[in-house]
Amino acid sequence: MGSTLRALRALVLLAGFYLLGVLLLAVLAGTDYLLFAHAPAAVATKLAVVSVLLAIPLVRGLLMLRTPKGEEPAGLPVSEADEPELWRTVRELADQVGTRAPSRILLTGDVNAAVSEDARLLGLLPGRRLLCLGVPLMQGLTEAQLHAVLAHELGHYAGSDTRLAALTLRGRVQLLRTIRNFEERAGSTEARERVRQERKNARAVARGKEGREIDTGGAGITYRVLARVYTAYAELYLRATLADSRRQEYAADASAARIAGRDATASALREIPVLTGAFGFYARSYATLGTDAGLLPPRGQVFGGFGRMLTARQLELAGLRSELPTEPASPYDSHPPVADRVRRIELLPADGRADEAHGAAIAVLADEERTFAALEDAVLTDEVRQLRRAADWPELLDGAMAANLAALNTPLHRALALYTKDRPTLPALLTLIDNGQLWQLARRLPLSDEAVAAKGRAFREFVRPTLHNSLHSMVMAEFSARSRMRWEFSWEQSAKARLLPPPGSTPEDGAPGLDAAIALAVDTALADSPDTAPLRSLLPPAPRSPRETDAPR
């Protein structure tokens, strides 16, 4: 379907929304006319009031002509002077696609690329164009794959997709507004009816009578009926417009394959879901690791570290690239399934371009480190930017883990506080174990029905795993508080705790042996006949108070 026919259909669907509202208003007006002509005046007047109340959301939907502009994503605008190579690449690809280049380029902090156009007259006239390009996306793509992504996005311009988006967006916004208005009025009517019935019941109870069951099933039913009418039209509208969106994606993929090559386009489609998952993991496990402790990665490394993680985990990521997402298709999806898009591209004949441009896409930027730092200033909130910067990643990890351990709140912590009515500490727990109160304390833990019913040895077996995990965490927190723990930072795998031996010990007394000894001592403390002595002997001594430190010898 050509852009002219798609524009015509979008206009017809948008007009259908207004026509539906006019028809419903006409039905209400005709009903009122018949009521005043044939029904008693009192009845007609009451029903006319109801008609007016129903008409208000209809009229509001018809008069809300202005479509709210979407907010521009947070990002770093770059001029041609800032990034000459990137702009040159985009302009050359736009010429090959056969479309006008974007007016602005915005570098963003997500794994995405998108285009938009500030079209006028409901998209009938072109406007300023914006290309959003995610820096994390560029960190994971080759140069050829980046060309495929850019050619795909520029293909949306060539197909007038961004101009017609204004028409379809108008209809979606108006429908959702109208449905929401009816649902809000139905909810308000139901709430008023509930209050009325509750007051009536309260008066009946005050007179010694039994109140009736609250029933608001009929309240707001007319609003709900009209909401269902618009919901039905919305489903038709979304099915039609989103089907167009999926066809536009196929067309843009074809444009990318023609310009950048079959293999680069298919591999880019395979790579994007992998990068999306990898960046989510990176953000959780690295970039925001220290925020609770008031720490940020070194300057420029909030985004710069992602490339380092990708390099370190290439083998792990290679396995993910062979597995395409298998999400189920829906008529309300704006994009076709990735697997289907890749299959279509890979069925195209070979074009002999498999060996083109294997360099890193991020190299197209004039100064990667400068861009990483500037992007942080553009996308991070003022509150986040005010956090203290760690000197390096190991310092960030140590600070974050120390803060997490200091704020530890396990089920055992909560049970101990409940049992002792005091602050839960490891010394207090060990004293309680020595006094033979461990299993009474365990009854305060969150328990399954089976554990609650169990007694004796069976009960101890049920609760011992929870006790072991919590006590081990408390011991680790004690080592951390006494500066006897370091964390081994790695881009390839999860961080590992390294327990430091006491000052003056030999290298043979290092972390691995100490860690095993702690695990054994925890088991001994939680045995059927508990013994805390081995654990107490391993714990680092508490620091002396200033008075003790300064006392004369």
Coordinates of C-alpha atoms in Angstrom, one line a residue:
M1 CA 0.0 0.0 0.0
G2 CA 1.5 3.4 -1.1
S3 CA 1.9 6.3 1.2
T4 CA -1.1 8.1 -0.4
L5 CA -3.4 5.2 0.3
R6 CA -2.1 4.8 3.8
A7 CA -2.6 8.5 4.5
L8 CA -6.2 8.2 3.1
R9 CA -6.9 5.3 5.3
A10 CA -5.5 7.0 8.4
L11 CA -7.7 10.0 7.7
V12 CA -10.8 7.8 7.3
L13 CA -10.0 6.0 10.6
L14 CA -9.5 9.3 12.3
A15 CA -12.8 10.6 10.9
G16 CA -14.5 7.5 12.1
F17 CA -13.7 8.5 15.7
Y18 CA -15.5 11.8 15.2
L19 CA -18.3 10.3 13.3
L20 CA -18.9 7.8 16.1
G21 CA -19.1 10.6 18.6
V22 CA -21.6 12.6 16.4
L23 CA -23.8 9.5 15.9
L24 CA -23.9 8.8 19.7
L25 CA -24.8 12.4 20.4
A26 CA -27.6 12.2 17.7
V27 CA -28.9 9.0 19.4
L28 CA -29.0 10.8 22.8
A29 CA -30.7 13.8 21.3
G30 CA -33.3 11.7 19.4
T31 CA -34.0 9.7 22.6
D32 CA -34.6 12.9 24.5
Y33 CA -37.0 14.2 21.8
L34 CA -39.1 11.0 21.9
L35 CA -39.2 11.1 25.7
F36 CA -40.4 14.7 25.9
A37 CA -43.0 13.9 23.2
H38 CA -44.4 10.7 24.7
A39 CA -43.3 10.3 28.3
P40 CA -44.5 12.2 31.5
A41 CA -42.6 15.4 31.9
A42 CA -41.0 14.4 35.2
V43 CA -39.6 11.2 33.8
A44 CA -38.5 12.9 30.6
T45 CA -36.7 15.6 32.6
K46 CA -34.8 13.1 34.7
L47 CA -33.7 11.1 31.7
A48 CA -32.7 14.2 29.8
V49 CA -30.3 15.1 32.7
V50 CA -28.8 11.6 32.3
S51 CA -28.4 12.2 28.6
V52 CA -26.6 15.5 29.3
L53 CA -24.2 13.8 31.7
L54 CA -23.5 11.1 29.1
A55 CA -23.0 13.7 26.4
I56 CA -20.3 15.6 28.3
P57 CA -17.5 13.0 27.8
L58 CA -18.6 12.7 24.1
V59 CA -18.3 16.4 23.5
R60 CA -15.0 16.6 25.4
G61 CA -13.6 13.8 23.2
L62 CA -14.7 15.6 20.1
L63 CA -13.2 19.0 21.1
M64 CA -9.8 17.7 22.3
L65 CA -8.3 18.5 18.9
R66 CA -4.7 19.1 20.0
T67 CA -2.5 16.0 20.1
P68 CA 0.0 16.3 22.9
K69 CA 3.6 16.3 21.7
G70 CA 5.7 13.5 23.0
E71 CA 8.7 14.6 25.1
E72 CA 12.0 14.3 23.4
P73 CA 14.2 11.6 25.0
A74 CA 17.1 12.7 27.2
G75 CA 20.2 12.7 25.1
L76 CA 23.2 14.6 23.8
P77 CA 22.6 16.7 20.6
V78 CA 25.6 16.6 18.3
S79 CA 26.3 18.9 15.5
E80 CA 28.3 18.3 12.3
A81 CA 31.2 20.1 13.9
D82 CA 31.0 17.7 16.9
E83 CA 30.7 14.5 15.0
P84 CA 31.7 15.0 11.4
E85 CA 32.2 11.3 10.6
L86 CA 28.8 10.3 12.0
W87 CA 27.0 13.1 10.1
R88 CA 28.8 12.1 6.9
T89 CA 27.7 8.5 7.3
V90 CA 24.1 9.5 7.9
R91 CA 24.0 11.9 4.9
E92 CA 25.6 9.3 2.6
L93 CA 23.1 6.6 3.7
A94 CA 20.2 9.1 3.3
D95 CA 21.3 9.7 -0.3
Q96 CA 21.4 6.0 -1.0
V97 CA 18.0 5.4 0.6
G98 CA 16.6 8.3 -1.4
T99 CA 15.4 10.6 1.3
R100 CA 16.2 13.8 3.1
A101 CA 18.7 13.5 6.0
P102 CA 17.6 14.3 9.6
S103 CA 17.9 17.9 10.8
R104 CA 19.3 16.8 14.2
I105 CA 21.1 13.8 15.7
L106 CA 20.6 13.0 19.4
L107 CA 22.9 10.5 21.1
T108 CA 20.9 8.6 23.8
G109 CA 21.8 6.2 26.6
D110 CA 19.8 3.2 25.6
V111 CA 20.1 0.3 23.1
N112 CA 17.9 1.8 20.5
A113 CA 17.7 3.9 17.3
A114 CA 14.6 5.8 16.2
V115 CA 13.5 8.6 13.9
S116 CA 10.7 11.1 14.2
E117 CA 9.5 14.1 12.2
D118 CA 7.8 17.3 13.4
A119 CA 5.3 17.1 10.5
R120 CA 2.6 19.8 10.0
L121 CA -1.1 19.6 9.0
L122 CA -1.5 16.1 10.5
G123 CA 1.5 14.9 8.6
L124 CA 0.5 16.2 5.2
L125 CA 3.5 18.6 5.2
P126 CA 7.0 17.5 6.1
G127 CA 8.9 19.0 9.1
R128 CA 12.2 18.9 10.9
R129 CA 13.6 15.4 11.3
L130 CA 15.3 13.9 14.4
L131 CA 17.5 10.8 14.6
C132 CA 18.0 9.3 18.0
L133 CA 20.9 6.9 18.2
G134 CA 21.9 5.0 21.4
V135 CA 25.5 5.0 22.3
P136 CA 25.2 1.5 24.0
L137 CA 23.9 0.2 20.7
M138 CA 26.9 1.6 18.9
Q139 CA 29.2 0.0 21.4
G140 CA 27.9 -3.5 20.5
L141 CA 27.6 -3.2 16.7
T142 CA 30.1 -3.4 13.9
E143 CA 30.3 -0.5 11.4
A144 CA 28.4 -2.6 8.8
Q145 CA 25.6 -3.4 11.3
L146 CA 25.4 0.3 12.3
H147 CA 24.9 1.1 8.6
A148 CA 22.1 -1.4 8.5
V149 CA 20.4 0.1 11.5
L150 CA 20.7 3.7 10.1
A151 CA 19.5 2.6 6.7
H152 CA 16.5 0.9 8.4
E153 CA 15.6 4.1 10.3
L154 CA 16.1 6.3 7.2
G155 CA 13.9 3.9 5.3
H156 CA 11.0 5.1 7.6
Y157 CA 11.6 8.6 6.3
A158 CA 11.6 7.4 2.7
G159 CA 8.2 5.6 3.3
S160 CA 6.6 8.7 4.9
D161 CA 6.1 6.6 8.0
T162 CA 7.1 9.4 10.4
R163 CA 4.8 11.9 8.7
L164 CA 1.8 9.6 8.8
A165 CA 2.5 8.8 12.5
A166 CA 0.9 12.1 13.4
L167 CA -2.5 11.0 11.9
T168 CA -2.5 7.6 13.7
L169 CA -1.2 9.1 16.9
R170 CA -4.1 11.6 16.9
G171 CA -6.7 8.8 16.7
R172 CA -5.0 6.7 19.4
V173 CA -4.8 9.6 21.8
Q174 CA -8.4 10.7 21.2
L175 CA -9.8 7.2 21.7
L176 CA -7.8 6.6 24.8
R177 CA -8.9 9.9 26.2
T178 CA -12.6 9.3 25.6
I179 CA -12.5 5.7 27.0
R180 CA -10.6 7.0 30.1
N181 CA -13.3 9.8 30.6
F182 CA -16.1 7.3 30.5
E183 CA -14.3 4.9 32.8
E184 CA -13.5 7.7 35.3
R185 CA -17.2 8.8 35.4
A186 CA -18.3 5.2 35.8
G187 CA -15.9 4.8 38.7
S188 CA -17.1 8.1 40.3
T189 CA -20.8 7.1 40.0
E190 CA -20.1 3.7 41.5
A191 CA -18.2 5.3 44.4
R192 CA -21.0 7.7 45.1
E193 CA -23.5 4.9 45.1
R194 CA -21.4 2.8 47.5
V195 CA -21.2 5.8 49.9
R196 CA -25.0 6.3 49.7
Q197 CA -25.7 2.6 50.4
E198 CA -23.1 2.6 53.3
R199 CA -24.8 5.6 54.9
K200 CA -28.2 4.0 54.5
N201 CA -27.0 0.8 56.2
A202 CA -25.4 2.9 59.0
R203 CA -28.7 4.6 59.7
A204 CA -30.5 1.2 59.6
V205 CA -28.0 -0.3 62.1
A206 CA -28.5 2.7 64.3
R207 CA -32.2 1.9 64.4
G208 CA -31.5 -1.7 65.3
K209 CA -32.1 -3.1 61.8
E210 CA -29.8 -5.2 59.7
G211 CA -28.0 -3.5 56.9
R212 CA -28.3 -4.7 53.3
E213 CA -25.5 -6.1 51.2
I214 CA -23.7 -3.3 49.2
D215 CA -24.6 -3.7 45.5
T216 CA -23.2 -1.2 43.0
G217 CA -23.5 -3.4 39.9
G218 CA -25.9 -1.0 38.1
A219 CA -24.1 2.2 39.0
G220 CA -22.4 3.8 36.0
I221 CA -23.6 1.2 33.6
T222 CA -24.4 3.6 30.9
Y223 CA -20.9 5.1 31.0
R224 CA -19.4 1.6 30.8
V225 CA -21.6 0.7 27.8
L226 CA -20.3 3.8 26.0
A227 CA -16.8 3.0 27.0
R228 CA -17.2 -0.5 25.5
V229 CA -18.4 1.0 22.2
Y230 CA -15.3 3.2 22.0
T231 CA -13.1 0.2 23.1
A232 CA -14.5 -1.9 20.2
Y233 CA -13.7 0.9 17.8
A234 CA -10.2 1.3 19.4
E235 CA -9.5 -2.4 18.8
L236 CA -10.4 -2.0 15.1
Y237 CA -8.3 1.2 14.9
L238 CA -5.3 -0.3 16.6
R239 CA -5.4 -3.5 14.5
A240 CA -5.5 -1.5 11.3
T241 CA -2.8 1.1 12.2
L242 CA -0.4 -1.4 13.9
A243 CA -0.7 -3.8 10.9
D244 CA 0.6 -0.8 8.9
S245 CA 3.4 -0.3 11.4
R246 CA 4.5 -4.0 11.0
R247 CA 4.5 -3.6 7.2
Q248 CA 6.6 -0.5 7.5
E249 CA 9.2 -2.4 9.5
Y250 CA 9.4 -5.1 6.8
A251 CA 9.8 -2.3 4.2
A252 CA 12.5 -0.6 6.3
D253 CA 14.3 -3.9 6.7
A254 CA 14.3 -4.4 2.9
S255 CA 15.8 -0.9 2.5
A256 CA 18.5 -1.8 5.0
A257 CA 19.4 -5.0 3.3
R258 CA 19.6 -3.2 -0.1
I259 CA 21.9 -0.5 1.2
A260 CA 24.0 -2.2 3.9
G261 CA 23.8 -5.8 2.7
R262 CA 21.9 -8.9 3.6
D263 CA 24.3 -10.3 6.2
A264 CA 24.9 -7.0 8.0
T265 CA 21.1 -6.4 8.3
A266 CA 20.3 -9.9 9.6
S267 CA 23.2 -9.9 12.1
A268 CA 22.2 -6.4 13.3
L269 CA 18.6 -7.8 14.0
R270 CA 20.1 -10.7 15.8
E271 CA 22.4 -8.5 17.8
I272 CA 20.0 -5.9 19.1
P273 CA 18.0 -8.2 21.5
V274 CA 21.3 -9.6 22.8
L275 CA 22.6 -6.0 23.5
T276 CA 19.3 -5.0 25.1
G277 CA 19.6 -7.8 27.6
A278 CA 23.3 -7.3 28.1
F279 CA 22.8 -3.6 28.8
G280 CA 20.0 -4.2 31.3
F281 CA 22.4 -6.6 33.1
Y282 CA 25.2 -4.1 33.0
A283 CA 23.0 -1.3 34.3
R284 CA 21.9 -3.4 37.3
S285 CA 25.2 -5.2 38.1
Y286 CA 27.8 -2.5 37.3
A287 CA 26.6 1.0 36.4
T288 CA 24.1 1.4 39.3
L289 CA 25.9 -0.9 41.7
G290 CA 27.0 1.8 44.1
T291 CA 24.0 4.2 44.0
D292 CA 22.6 3.0 47.3
A293 CA 26.0 3.6 48.8
G294 CA 26.1 7.1 47.2
L295 CA 28.8 6.1 44.6
L296 CA 29.0 6.5 40.8
P297 CA 31.5 4.8 38.5
P298 CA 34.5 6.9 37.4
R299 CA 33.8 9.8 35.1
G300 CA 32.7 8.6 31.7
Q301 CA 32.4 5.0 32.8
V302 CA 28.6 4.9 33.4
F303 CA 28.4 4.1 29.7
G304 CA 32.0 3.5 28.9
G305 CA 32.1 0.4 31.0
F306 CA 29.5 -1.3 28.9
G307 CA 32.0 -1.8 26.0
R308 CA 34.5 -3.3 28.4
M309 CA 31.9 -5.8 29.7
L310 CA 31.0 -6.7 26.1
T311 CA 34.6 -7.4 25.2
A312 CA 35.1 -9.6 28.3
R313 CA 31.9 -11.6 27.8
Q314 CA 32.2 -12.3 24.1
L315 CA 32.0 -16.1 24.5
E316 CA 28.9 -15.8 26.6
L317 CA 27.2 -13.4 24.2
A318 CA 28.1 -15.6 21.2
G319 CA 25.8 -18.3 22.5
L320 CA 22.9 -15.8 22.9
R321 CA 23.2 -14.5 19.3
S322 CA 22.2 -17.9 17.9
E323 CA 18.9 -17.9 19.9
L324 CA 16.4 -15.5 18.4
P325 CA 13.5 -14.2 20.7
T326 CA 10.4 -16.3 20.3
E327 CA 7.8 -13.9 21.6
P328 CA 4.2 -14.7 20.4
A329 CA 2.8 -12.6 17.6
S330 CA -0.1 -10.3 18.5
P331 CA -2.3 -8.1 16.2
Y332 CA -1.5 -5.3 18.6
D333 CA 2.3 -5.5 18.2
S334 CA 3.9 -2.5 16.5
H335 CA 6.8 -4.6 15.3
P336 CA 6.9 -8.1 13.7
P337 CA 8.7 -10.8 15.7
V338 CA 12.5 -10.5 15.4
A339 CA 12.7 -14.1 14.3
D340 CA 10.4 -13.5 11.4
R341 CA 12.3 -10.4 10.3
V342 CA 15.6 -12.2 10.4
R343 CA 14.2 -15.2 8.5
R344 CA 12.9 -12.9 5.7
I345 CA 16.3 -11.1 5.4
E346 CA 18.3 -14.4 5.4
L347 CA 16.1 -15.8 2.6
L348 CA 17.3 -13.0 0.3
P349 CA 20.0 -14.0 -2.3
A350 CA 23.6 -13.6 -1.2
D351 CA 25.0 -10.2 -2.3
G352 CA 28.7 -10.8 -1.7
R353 CA 29.0 -8.2 1.0
A354 CA 29.6 -10.4 4.0
D355 CA 33.2 -9.2 4.6
E356 CA 32.4 -5.4 4.7
A357 CA 33.2 -3.0 7.5
H358 CA 33.9 -5.3 10.5
G359 CA 35.3 -2.4 12.6
A360 CA 33.6 -1.2 15.7
A361 CA 30.7 1.2 15.1
I362 CA 31.6 3.3 18.2
A363 CA 34.8 4.3 16.3
V364 CA 32.7 6.6 14.1
L365 CA 32.6 9.0 17.1
A366 CA 35.3 11.7 17.1
D367 CA 36.2 11.1 20.8
E368 CA 34.6 8.1 22.5
E369 CA 35.7 9.1 26.1
R370 CA 34.5 12.6 25.7
T371 CA 31.1 11.4 24.4
F372 CA 30.7 9.0 27.3
A373 CA 31.3 11.8 29.8
A374 CA 29.1 14.3 28.0
L375 CA 26.3 11.8 27.7
E376 CA 26.3 11.3 31.5
D377 CA 25.8 15.0 31.9
A378 CA 22.9 14.9 29.4
V379 CA 20.9 11.9 30.7
L380 CA 21.7 11.5 34.4
T381 CA 19.5 13.4 36.8
D382 CA 21.0 16.2 38.9
E383 CA 20.5 14.1 42.0
V384 CA 22.5 11.2 40.5
R385 CA 25.3 13.4 39.2
Q386 CA 25.9 14.7 42.7
L387 CA 26.9 11.3 44.0
R388 CA 30.6 10.8 44.8
R389 CA 32.7 9.3 42.0
A390 CA 34.7 6.2 42.8
A391 CA 38.3 6.2 41.7
D392 CA 38.0 2.9 39.8
W393 CA 35.6 0.0 39.5
P394 CA 37.2 -2.1 42.4
E395 CA 36.7 0.9 44.7
L396 CA 33.1 1.1 43.6
L397 CA 32.5 -2.6 44.2
D398 CA 34.1 -2.5 47.7
G399 CA 32.1 0.6 48.7
A400 CA 28.8 -0.8 47.4
M401 CA 29.2 -4.2 49.0
A402 CA 30.3 -2.8 52.3
A403 CA 27.2 -0.6 52.3
N404 CA 25.0 -3.5 51.4
L405 CA 26.4 -5.7 54.2
A406 CA 26.1 -2.8 56.7
A407 CA 22.4 -2.5 55.9
L408 CA 21.8 -6.2 56.0
N409 CA 18.3 -7.1 57.0
T410 CA 17.8 -10.9 56.7
P411 CA 14.9 -12.9 58.2
L412 CA 17.2 -13.8 61.0
H413 CA 17.9 -10.1 61.8
R414 CA 14.1 -9.4 61.9
A415 CA 13.5 -12.5 64.1
L416 CA 16.3 -11.6 66.5
A417 CA 15.0 -8.0 66.9
L418 CA 11.5 -9.4 67.6
Y419 CA 12.9 -11.9 70.1
T420 CA 15.3 -9.6 72.0
K421 CA 13.4 -6.3 71.6
D422 CA 16.8 -4.8 70.8
R423 CA 19.1 -4.1 67.8
P424 CA 20.0 -7.3 66.1
T425 CA 23.8 -7.9 66.2
L426 CA 26.1 -10.9 65.7
P427 CA 27.4 -10.9 69.3
A428 CA 23.8 -10.8 70.6
L429 CA 22.9 -13.8 68.4
L430 CA 25.9 -15.8 69.5
T431 CA 25.1 -15.2 73.2
L432 CA 21.5 -16.3 72.5
I433 CA 22.8 -19.5 70.9
D434 CA 25.1 -20.2 73.9
N435 CA 22.1 -19.8 76.2
G436 CA 20.3 -22.5 74.3
Q437 CA 17.6 -20.3 72.8
L438 CA 18.4 -20.7 69.1
W439 CA 15.4 -22.9 68.3
Q440 CA 13.0 -20.7 70.2
L441 CA 14.3 -17.8 68.1
A442 CA 13.8 -19.9 64.9
R443 CA 10.1 -20.0 65.7
R444 CA 10.0 -16.2 64.9
L445 CA 11.3 -16.8 61.3
P446 CA 8.9 -16.8 58.4
L447 CA 7.9 -20.5 58.3
S448 CA 6.0 -22.7 55.9
D449 CA 2.9 -24.5 57.1
E450 CA 5.0 -27.8 57.2
A451 CA 7.7 -26.1 59.4
V452 CA 5.1 -24.6 61.7
A453 CA 3.6 -28.1 62.3
A454 CA 7.0 -29.8 62.7
K455 CA 8.8 -30.4 66.0
G456 CA 12.1 -31.5 67.2
R457 CA 14.7 -32.6 64.6
A458 CA 12.2 -32.2 61.8
F459 CA 11.7 -28.5 62.7
R460 CA 15.4 -27.9 62.9
E461 CA 15.9 -29.4 59.4
F462 CA 13.2 -27.1 58.0
V463 CA 14.8 -23.9 59.4
R464 CA 18.5 -24.7 59.3
P465 CA 19.0 -23.5 55.6
T466 CA 17.5 -20.1 56.4
L467 CA 19.5 -19.8 59.6
H468 CA 22.7 -20.8 57.8
N469 CA 22.4 -18.3 55.0
S470 CA 21.5 -15.5 57.4
L471 CA 24.2 -16.3 59.9
H472 CA 26.8 -16.6 57.2
S473 CA 25.8 -13.2 55.9
M474 CA 26.0 -11.7 59.4
V475 CA 29.6 -13.1 59.7
M476 CA 30.6 -11.6 56.4
A477 CA 29.1 -8.3 57.4
E478 CA 31.3 -8.4 60.5
F479 CA 34.4 -9.0 58.5
S480 CA 33.4 -6.2 56.2
A481 CA 32.9 -3.8 59.1
R482 CA 36.3 -4.7 60.5
S483 CA 38.0 -4.1 57.1
R484 CA 38.9 -7.8 56.7
M485 CA 37.2 -8.3 53.4
R486 CA 37.9 -7.3 49.8
W487 CA 35.9 -8.0 46.7
E488 CA 37.5 -9.2 43.5
F489 CA 36.1 -7.2 40.6
S490 CA 35.6 -8.9 37.2
W491 CA 34.0 -8.0 33.9
E492 CA 33.7 -11.7 33.1
Q493 CA 31.9 -13.1 36.1
S494 CA 30.2 -12.2 39.3
A495 CA 32.2 -10.5 42.1
K496 CA 33.7 -12.7 44.7
A497 CA 34.5 -12.0 48.3
R498 CA 38.1 -12.3 49.4
L499 CA 38.5 -12.6 53.2
L500 CA 41.8 -11.1 54.5
P501 CA 43.8 -13.1 57.1
P502 CA 44.7 -11.5 60.4
P503 CA 47.7 -9.1 60.4
G504 CA 50.9 -11.0 60.9
S505 CA 49.6 -14.3 59.5
T506 CA 51.5 -16.2 56.8
P507 CA 50.3 -16.4 53.2
E508 CA 49.1 -20.0 53.8
D509 CA 46.5 -18.5 56.1
G510 CA 44.8 -16.7 53.2
A511 CA 41.3 -16.2 52.1
P512 CA 40.3 -19.7 50.7
G513 CA 41.1 -21.5 53.9
L514 CA 39.5 -18.8 56.0
D515 CA 36.3 -18.9 54.0
A516 CA 36.1 -22.7 54.4
A517 CA 36.7 -22.3 58.1
I518 CA 33.9 -19.8 58.5
A519 CA 31.4 -22.1 56.6
L520 CA 32.4 -25.0 58.9
A521 CA 32.1 -22.8 62.0
V522 CA 28.6 -21.6 61.0
D523 CA 27.5 -25.2 60.6
T524 CA 28.9 -26.0 64.1
A525 CA 27.0 -23.0 65.6
L526 CA 23.8 -24.3 64.1
A527 CA 24.2 -28.0 64.9
D528 CA 21.7 -29.9 67.0
S529 CA 24.1 -29.3 69.9
P530 CA 25.4 -25.8 68.9
D531 CA 28.9 -24.6 69.7
T532 CA 29.8 -21.0 68.9
A533 CA 33.5 -21.3 70.0
P534 CA 34.9 -22.1 66.6
L535 CA 33.1 -19.1 65.1
R536 CA 34.1 -16.7 67.9
S537 CA 37.7 -17.7 67.4
L538 CA 37.6 -16.7 63.7
L539 CA 35.8 -13.4 64.1
P540 CA 38.0 -10.3 63.8
P541 CA 38.4 -8.4 67.1
A542 CA 36.3 -5.3 67.5
P543 CA 38.2 -2.1 67.3
R544 CA 39.2 -0.6 70.6
S545 CA 37.5 2.6 71.7
P546 CA 39.4 5.9 71.5
R547 CA 39.8 5.9 75.3
E548 CA 41.4 2.4 75.2
T549 CA 43.6 3.4 72.3
D550 CA 44.9 6.6 74.0
A551 CA 45.4 5.1 77.5
P552 CA 49.0 5.3 78.8
R553 CA 50.8 2.0 79.1

